[in-house]
């Protein structure tokens, strides 16, 4: 049985942050030391980001508020509201993104309606409320109230992989299952001004966005390309437990991203890929560069630089990740879904378009996935085990289940 990611849709809030404008605001804050100001300018300029999106409209100079909570455009001052204030905004604004992305994914899937959805998995690490986003999605989309609901909270940037892996398992256990996976992150709720390099890096990098996918093994018409979810693996690097973390503070959530993170990835990325690729004869003997597509979570520009250099990948293979970073920033768990959508939307030009995907998070955790891009109108019905292009499997051969030391890690 082959399980497919049938549709993949994204959503962002309406407010755009221009990176150069945000840089100037953060660099002008009172209380910054000379080194802090220099780090702000360096981090923002070296981030590889042009634009980001935020659910906090007042973070831009163009939207003035009579009673500002985060930013006063008149005085150019960034405030530090409490975690409760930030989380209350999350409950409202994240719900909008969860519902928008989920509705778009459902509308885009031919042959699937609201009544067909059997499971909902929601993902976020940037806020909490209950009844949670899984409940809100079921109610807003008019799903069956008996839908099985799951929420993956506070896992960090890699959490889309456990969600997709769970969706695959549900479909393998029940071939009629239809799983809606939705990730929404409001990272910009937790920005603050500081001389701390980790905080400065977060301010230069993180953004808001959502992505939703419908996953199923059902026999369905497929008018556009989809992705077969062939294999997942997870591993922990032997070092780095204290180098990446996500903690709750009194004035929002606090990120730890040590300067050694890109080096940890450089040292251990090959070992992290080994269990994923070694068990698949179609790719285990290939040079990494021969795997066509690479959906890498763009945790920061230097992380992408390390992955590209260590695996000998081409600039073209890293372009989906770099373009996502450039246009949207780092949206935590939703980001790798944006990268996958970029790949999915490209025309299919070969018979075997494999996708190797990975994301990194606290621990240091490395999540990996091996997928296949499947064209529309394949020789066999999409949903059967003999789909052409899904790892060349047949019914008799089923699928196996830098920067300088002064700069923060993400730059």
PDB file of C-alpha atoms in Angstrom, residues 5-12 97-110 164 180-184 209-215 222-225 227 328 331 333-342 344-345:
ATOM      1  CA  UNK A   5       0.191  13.400   0.302  1.00  0.00           C
ATOM      2  CA  UNK A   6      -2.638  14.395  -2.038  1.00  0.00           C
ATOM      3  CA  UNK A   7      -2.743  18.163  -1.627  1.00  0.00           C
ATOM      4  CA  UNK A   8      -0.467  20.681   0.067  1.00  0.00           C
ATOM      5  CA  UNK A   9      -1.563  24.271   0.622  1.00  0.00           C
ATOM      6  CA  UNK A  10      -0.146  27.219   2.565  1.00  0.00           C
ATOM      7  CA  UNK A  11      -1.383  30.403   4.215  1.00  0.00           C
ATOM      8  CA  UNK A  12       0.271  33.496   5.670  1.00  0.00           C
ATOM      9  CA  UNK A  97      -4.366  30.387   9.839  1.00  0.00           C
ATOM     10  CA  UNK A  98      -5.150  26.805  10.874  1.00  0.00           C
ATOM     11  CA  UNK A  99      -8.630  27.067   9.384  1.00  0.00           C
ATOM     12  CA  UNK A 100      -7.557  28.907   6.209  1.00  0.00           C
ATOM     13  CA  UNK A 101      -4.815  26.419   5.336  1.00  0.00           C
ATOM     14  CA  UNK A 102      -7.000  23.412   6.172  1.00  0.00           C
ATOM     15  CA  UNK A 103      -9.892  24.681   4.055  1.00  0.00           C
ATOM     16  CA  UNK A 104      -7.580  25.312   1.103  1.00  0.00           C
ATOM     17  CA  UNK A 105      -6.160  21.777   1.325  1.00  0.00           C
ATOM     18  CA  UNK A 106      -9.625  20.253   1.473  1.00  0.00           C
ATOM     19  CA  UNK A 107     -10.917  22.357  -1.429  1.00  0.00           C
ATOM     20  CA  UNK A 108      -7.930  21.353  -3.582  1.00  0.00           C
ATOM     21  CA  UNK A 109      -8.397  17.592  -3.203  1.00  0.00           C
ATOM     22  CA  UNK A 110     -10.589  16.046  -5.899  1.00  0.00           C
ATOM     23  CA  UNK A 164       3.141  13.185   8.489  1.00  0.00           C
ATOM     24  CA  UNK A 180      -5.776  16.263   7.511  1.00  0.00           C
ATOM     25  CA  UNK A 181      -2.406  17.551   8.781  1.00  0.00           C
ATOM     26  CA  UNK A 182      -2.218  21.272   9.629  1.00  0.00           C
ATOM     27  CA  UNK A 183       0.741  23.219  11.007  1.00  0.00           C
ATOM     28  CA  UNK A 184       0.502  26.886  12.016  1.00  0.00           C
ATOM     29  CA  UNK A 209       2.736  30.913   8.422  1.00  0.00           C
ATOM     30  CA  UNK A 210       0.660  27.753   8.070  1.00  0.00           C
ATOM     31  CA  UNK A 211       0.547  24.694   5.830  1.00  0.00           C
ATOM     32  CA  UNK A 212      -1.967  21.887   5.446  1.00  0.00           C
ATOM     33  CA  UNK A 213      -1.895  18.529   3.690  1.00  0.00           C
ATOM     34  CA  UNK A 214      -4.416  15.769   2.982  1.00  0.00           C
ATOM     35  CA  UNK A 215      -2.927  12.296   3.319  1.00  0.00           C
ATOM     36  CA  UNK A 222      -5.413  12.816  -9.272  1.00  0.00           C
ATOM     37  CA  UNK A 223      -5.468  15.778 -11.632  1.00  0.00           C
ATOM     38  CA  UNK A 224      -2.166  17.200 -10.380  1.00  0.00           C
ATOM     39  CA  UNK A 225       1.097  15.823  -9.041  1.00  0.00           C
ATOM     40  CA  UNK A 227       3.827  12.935  -3.204  1.00  0.00           C
ATOM     41  CA  UNK A 328       8.899  33.786   4.155  1.00  0.00           C
ATOM     42  CA  UNK A 331       8.104  29.611  10.208  1.00  0.00           C
ATOM     43  CA  UNK A 333       7.310  23.502  11.761  1.00  0.00           C
ATOM     44  CA  UNK A 334       5.360  24.883   8.786  1.00  0.00           C
ATOM     45  CA  UNK A 335       8.479  25.850   6.840  1.00  0.00           C
ATOM     46  CA  UNK A 336       9.486  22.482   5.419  1.00  0.00           C
ATOM     47  CA  UNK A 337       5.915  22.112   4.096  1.00  0.00           C
ATOM     48  CA  UNK A 338       6.412  25.356   2.144  1.00  0.00           C
ATOM     49  CA  UNK A 339       9.620  23.859   0.709  1.00  0.00           C
ATOM     50  CA  UNK A 340       7.791  20.659  -0.272  1.00  0.00           C
ATOM     51  CA  UNK A 341       5.063  22.710  -1.954  1.00  0.00           C
ATOM     52  CA  UNK A 342       7.713  24.576  -3.947  1.00  0.00           C
ATOM     53  CA  UNK A 344       5.513  19.818  -5.805  1.00  0.00           C
ATOM     54  CA  UNK A 345       4.559  22.827  -7.931  1.00  0.00           C
TER      55      UNK A 345
END
